[in-house]
Amino acid sequence: MAAHLNDAPSRSGRRWLWWIPAGCLVLLLLLGAGAAGLAWLVDAALGEAEVYQEPLRRAQASAEVRALLGEPVEAGWLPQGRIEIDHQGRGDARLSIPLQGPRGEAVLEVRADLPEGADDWVYARMEVVPAGGGAPIDLRFEAR
């Protein structure tokens, strides 16, 4: 009599194979949720800064920008750039804020400095650059 060998893996032996793709999927979902959460925190932190809010207010109030993008003019998601303030109160900001409206999209480019001891940012650049090209709209001299 020959011994009967079962070459097929047992049911319990196959069960662990499902843990590999399931574990990878869970890991990818956690990493994606973490990245989305971090992006949301950065967006929220930048959105609270005066050097972000003032240019956005001016863009929304500008007749030229409203004519270009339509109404309402809104900030797009996830601005790019940096805001740095040192221990002496001097600051430097370089931001690119996406704008959108019913008629199109643009980018609000901001370059500003905060002199030591000052309360207000000094804007070297505050321009709305149309996405499809065209002349930038300078907002530095728009009413506050």
PDB file of C-alpha atoms in Angstrom:
ATOM      1  CA  MET A   1       0.000   0.000   0.000  1.00  0.00           C
ATOM      2  CA  ALA A   2       1.282   3.363  -0.972  1.00  0.00           C
ATOM      3  CA  ALA A   3       0.914   6.232   1.392  1.00  0.00           C
ATOM      4  CA  HIS A   4      -1.579   8.761   0.169  1.00  0.00           C
ATOM      5  CA  LEU A   5       0.106  12.163  -0.016  1.00  0.00           C
ATOM      6  CA  ASN A   6      -1.965  15.290  -0.157  1.00  0.00           C
ATOM      7  CA  ASP A   7      -0.091  17.900  -2.188  1.00  0.00           C
ATOM      8  CA  ALA A   8      -2.758  20.595  -1.816  1.00  0.00           C
ATOM      9  CA  PRO A   9      -2.207  22.961   1.092  1.00  0.00           C
ATOM     10  CA  SER A  10      -4.658  22.698   3.912  1.00  0.00           C
ATOM     11  CA  ARG A  11      -7.360  25.250   4.350  1.00  0.00           C
ATOM     12  CA  SER A  12      -5.661  26.747   7.384  1.00  0.00           C
ATOM     13  CA  GLY A  13      -2.403  26.919   5.432  1.00  0.00           C
ATOM     14  CA  ARG A  14      -3.998  29.023   2.699  1.00  0.00           C
ATOM     15  CA  ARG A  15      -5.684  31.401   5.110  1.00  0.00           C
ATOM     16  CA  TRP A  16      -2.485  33.238   6.004  1.00  0.00           C
ATOM     17  CA  LEU A  17      -1.919  34.143   2.358  1.00  0.00           C
ATOM     18  CA  TRP A  18      -4.807  36.621   2.574  1.00  0.00           C
ATOM     19  CA  TRP A  19      -3.056  38.526   5.367  1.00  0.00           C
ATOM     20  CA  ILE A  20      -0.283  39.715   3.034  1.00  0.00           C
ATOM     21  CA  PRO A  21      -2.433  41.713   0.569  1.00  0.00           C
ATOM     22  CA  ALA A  22      -4.837  42.771   3.331  1.00  0.00           C
ATOM     23  CA  GLY A  23      -1.935  44.054   5.439  1.00  0.00           C
ATOM     24  CA  CYS A  24      -0.455  45.914   2.470  1.00  0.00           C
ATOM     25  CA  LEU A  25      -3.830  47.490   1.710  1.00  0.00           C
ATOM     26  CA  VAL A  26      -4.297  48.607   5.317  1.00  0.00           C
ATOM     27  CA  LEU A  27      -0.774  50.061   5.354  1.00  0.00           C
ATOM     28  CA  LEU A  28      -1.414  51.982   2.120  1.00  0.00           C
ATOM     29  CA  LEU A  29      -4.723  53.314   3.453  1.00  0.00           C
ATOM     30  CA  LEU A  30      -3.069  54.480   6.682  1.00  0.00           C
ATOM     31  CA  LEU A  31      -0.247  56.181   4.785  1.00  0.00           C
ATOM     32  CA  GLY A  32      -2.732  57.886   2.460  1.00  0.00           C
ATOM     33  CA  ALA A  33      -4.863  59.075   5.371  1.00  0.00           C
ATOM     34  CA  GLY A  34      -1.759  60.385   7.143  1.00  0.00           C
ATOM     35  CA  ALA A  35      -0.599  62.274   4.052  1.00  0.00           C
ATOM     36  CA  ALA A  36      -4.071  63.761   3.524  1.00  0.00           C
ATOM     37  CA  GLY A  37      -4.227  64.787   7.185  1.00  0.00           C
ATOM     38  CA  LEU A  38      -0.824  66.448   6.990  1.00  0.00           C
ATOM     39  CA  ALA A  39      -1.811  68.323   3.819  1.00  0.00           C
ATOM     40  CA  TRP A  40      -5.001  69.512   5.525  1.00  0.00           C
ATOM     41  CA  LEU A  41      -3.036  70.748   8.562  1.00  0.00           C
ATOM     42  CA  VAL A  42      -0.591  72.669   6.371  1.00  0.00           C
ATOM     43  CA  ASP A  43      -3.468  74.176   4.377  1.00  0.00           C
ATOM     44  CA  ALA A  44      -5.270  75.202   7.571  1.00  0.00           C
ATOM     45  CA  ALA A  45      -2.122  76.688   9.134  1.00  0.00           C
ATOM     46  CA  LEU A  46      -1.260  78.761   6.047  1.00  0.00           C
ATOM     47  CA  GLY A  47      -4.862  79.868   5.662  1.00  0.00           C
ATOM     48  CA  GLU A  48      -4.849  81.500   9.099  1.00  0.00           C
ATOM     49  CA  ALA A  49      -1.773  83.669   8.432  1.00  0.00           C
ATOM     50  CA  GLU A  50      -2.287  87.383   7.733  1.00  0.00           C
ATOM     51  CA  VAL A  51       0.234  87.226   4.883  1.00  0.00           C
ATOM     52  CA  TYR A  52      -2.144  84.715   3.224  1.00  0.00           C
ATOM     53  CA  GLN A  53      -5.452  86.373   4.155  1.00  0.00           C
ATOM     54  CA  GLU A  54      -4.650  89.941   3.036  1.00  0.00           C
ATOM     55  CA  PRO A  55      -3.653  89.064  -0.558  1.00  0.00           C
ATOM     56  CA  LEU A  56      -6.662  86.740  -0.827  1.00  0.00           C
ATOM     57  CA  ARG A  57      -9.008  89.530   0.344  1.00  0.00           C
ATOM     58  CA  ARG A  58      -7.501  91.908  -2.208  1.00  0.00           C
ATOM     59  CA  ALA A  59      -7.861  89.345  -5.004  1.00  0.00           C
ATOM     60  CA  GLN A  60     -11.503  88.714  -4.106  1.00  0.00           C
ATOM     61  CA  ALA A  61     -12.207  92.474  -4.006  1.00  0.00           C
ATOM     62  CA  SER A  62     -10.406  93.263  -7.281  1.00  0.00           C
ATOM     63  CA  ALA A  63     -12.692  94.093 -10.208  1.00  0.00           C
ATOM     64  CA  GLU A  64      -9.999  92.872 -12.637  1.00  0.00           C
ATOM     65  CA  VAL A  65      -9.686  89.500 -10.907  1.00  0.00           C
ATOM     66  CA  ARG A  66     -13.466  89.071 -10.708  1.00  0.00           C
ATOM     67  CA  ALA A  67     -13.725  89.885 -14.429  1.00  0.00           C
ATOM     68  CA  LEU A  68     -11.024  87.308 -15.187  1.00  0.00           C
ATOM     69  CA  LEU A  69     -12.227  84.453 -12.964  1.00  0.00           C
ATOM     70  CA  GLY A  70     -15.898  85.247 -12.383  1.00  0.00           C
ATOM     71  CA  GLU A  71     -17.611  85.364  -9.019  1.00  0.00           C
ATOM     72  CA  PRO A  72     -17.049  84.054  -6.461  1.00  0.00           C
ATOM     73  CA  VAL A  73     -13.252  84.038  -6.474  1.00  0.00           C
ATOM     74  CA  GLU A  74     -12.090  81.332  -4.086  1.00  0.00           C
ATOM     75  CA  ALA A  75      -8.771  79.980  -2.925  1.00  0.00           C
ATOM     76  CA  GLY A  76      -7.991  76.567  -4.339  1.00  0.00           C
ATOM     77  CA  TRP A  77      -6.764  73.697  -2.257  1.00  0.00           C
ATOM     78  CA  LEU A  78      -3.213  73.387  -0.938  1.00  0.00           C
ATOM     79  CA  PRO A  79      -1.260  76.594  -1.356  1.00  0.00           C
ATOM     80  CA  GLN A  80       2.481  76.221  -1.776  1.00  0.00           C
ATOM     81  CA  GLY A  81       5.313  78.141  -0.205  1.00  0.00           C
ATOM     82  CA  ARG A  82       6.669  79.093   3.163  1.00  0.00           C
ATOM     83  CA  ILE A  83       6.282  81.633   5.924  1.00  0.00           C
ATOM     84  CA  GLU A  84       9.251  82.145   8.231  1.00  0.00           C
ATOM     85  CA  ILE A  85       9.437  84.428  11.267  1.00  0.00           C
ATOM     86  CA  ASP A  86      12.649  84.471  13.296  1.00  0.00           C
ATOM     87  CA  HIS A  87      13.079  85.032  17.037  1.00  0.00           C
ATOM     88  CA  GLN A  88      13.621  88.786  16.482  1.00  0.00           C
ATOM     89  CA  GLY A  89      10.276  89.174  14.736  1.00  0.00           C
ATOM     90  CA  ARG A  90      11.592  89.488  11.191  1.00  0.00           C
ATOM     91  CA  GLY A  91       9.642  87.540   8.629  1.00  0.00           C
ATOM     92  CA  ASP A  92       9.780  86.326   5.069  1.00  0.00           C
ATOM     93  CA  ALA A  93       6.929  84.824   3.052  1.00  0.00           C
ATOM     94  CA  ARG A  94       6.866  83.236  -0.394  1.00  0.00           C
ATOM     95  CA  LEU A  95       3.445  81.862  -1.342  1.00  0.00           C
ATOM     96  CA  SER A  96       1.644  80.565  -4.419  1.00  0.00           C
ATOM     97  CA  ILE A  97      -2.081  80.463  -3.745  1.00  0.00           C
ATOM     98  CA  PRO A  98      -4.298  78.779  -6.358  1.00  0.00           C
ATOM     99  CA  LEU A  99      -7.411  80.786  -7.213  1.00  0.00           C
ATOM    100  CA  GLN A 100     -10.510  79.585  -9.008  1.00  0.00           C
ATOM    101  CA  GLY A 101     -13.757  80.997 -10.229  1.00  0.00           C
ATOM    102  CA  PRO A 102     -16.525  80.006 -12.634  1.00  0.00           C
ATOM    103  CA  ARG A 103     -14.587  81.382 -15.626  1.00  0.00           C
ATOM    104  CA  GLY A 104     -11.127  80.049 -14.917  1.00  0.00           C
ATOM    105  CA  GLU A 105      -8.129  79.581 -12.682  1.00  0.00           C
ATOM    106  CA  ALA A 106      -5.103  81.627 -11.687  1.00  0.00           C
ATOM    107  CA  VAL A 107      -2.293  81.688  -9.147  1.00  0.00           C
ATOM    108  CA  LEU A 108      -1.814  84.448  -6.593  1.00  0.00           C
ATOM    109  CA  GLU A 109       1.945  84.934  -6.201  1.00  0.00           C
ATOM    110  CA  VAL A 110       2.972  86.585  -2.929  1.00  0.00           C
ATOM    111  CA  ARG A 111       6.417  87.754  -1.793  1.00  0.00           C
ATOM    112  CA  ALA A 112       6.504  89.681   1.465  1.00  0.00           C
ATOM    113  CA  ASP A 113       8.821  90.729   4.263  1.00  0.00           C
ATOM    114  CA  LEU A 114       8.026  91.536   7.880  1.00  0.00           C
ATOM    115  CA  PRO A 115      10.531  94.086   9.188  1.00  0.00           C
ATOM    116  CA  GLU A 116      11.764  93.657  12.751  1.00  0.00           C
ATOM    117  CA  GLY A 117       9.231  95.058  15.195  1.00  0.00           C
ATOM    118  CA  ALA A 118       6.620  95.769  12.500  1.00  0.00           C
ATOM    119  CA  ASP A 119       3.022  94.620  12.664  1.00  0.00           C
ATOM    120  CA  ASP A 120       2.334  94.717   8.927  1.00  0.00           C
ATOM    121  CA  TRP A 121       3.884  92.747   6.097  1.00  0.00           C
ATOM    122  CA  VAL A 122       5.547  94.685   3.274  1.00  0.00           C
ATOM    123  CA  TYR A 123       4.575  93.136  -0.055  1.00  0.00           C
ATOM    124  CA  ALA A 124       7.232  93.071  -2.763  1.00  0.00           C
ATOM    125  CA  ARG A 125       4.952  91.026  -5.020  1.00  0.00           C
ATOM    126  CA  MET A 126       1.223  90.378  -4.929  1.00  0.00           C
ATOM    127  CA  GLU A 127       0.115  89.351  -8.408  1.00  0.00           C
ATOM    128  CA  VAL A 128      -2.625  87.222  -9.880  1.00  0.00           C
ATOM    129  CA  VAL A 129      -1.147  85.240 -12.768  1.00  0.00           C
ATOM    130  CA  PRO A 130      -3.808  83.812 -15.139  1.00  0.00           C
ATOM    131  CA  ALA A 131      -3.481  80.065 -15.775  1.00  0.00           C
ATOM    132  CA  GLY A 132      -3.861  80.431 -19.540  1.00  0.00           C
ATOM    133  CA  GLY A 133      -1.261  83.159 -19.809  1.00  0.00           C
ATOM    134  CA  GLY A 134      -1.802  86.862 -20.058  1.00  0.00           C
ATOM    135  CA  ALA A 135      -0.641  89.864 -18.103  1.00  0.00           C
ATOM    136  CA  PRO A 136      -0.442  89.483 -14.318  1.00  0.00           C
ATOM    137  CA  ILE A 137      -2.720  91.654 -12.191  1.00  0.00           C
ATOM    138  CA  ASP A 138      -0.757  93.593  -9.550  1.00  0.00           C
ATOM    139  CA  LEU A 139      -2.719  93.817  -6.289  1.00  0.00           C
ATOM    140  CA  ARG A 140      -0.173  95.718  -4.178  1.00  0.00           C
ATOM    141  CA  PHE A 141      -1.939  99.022  -4.760  1.00  0.00           C
ATOM    142  CA  GLU A 142      -5.504  97.746  -4.350  1.00  0.00           C
ATOM    143  CA  ALA A 143      -7.408  99.219  -1.406  1.00  0.00           C
ATOM    144  CA  ARG A 144      -7.036  97.254   1.800  1.00  0.00           C
TER     145      ARG A 144
END
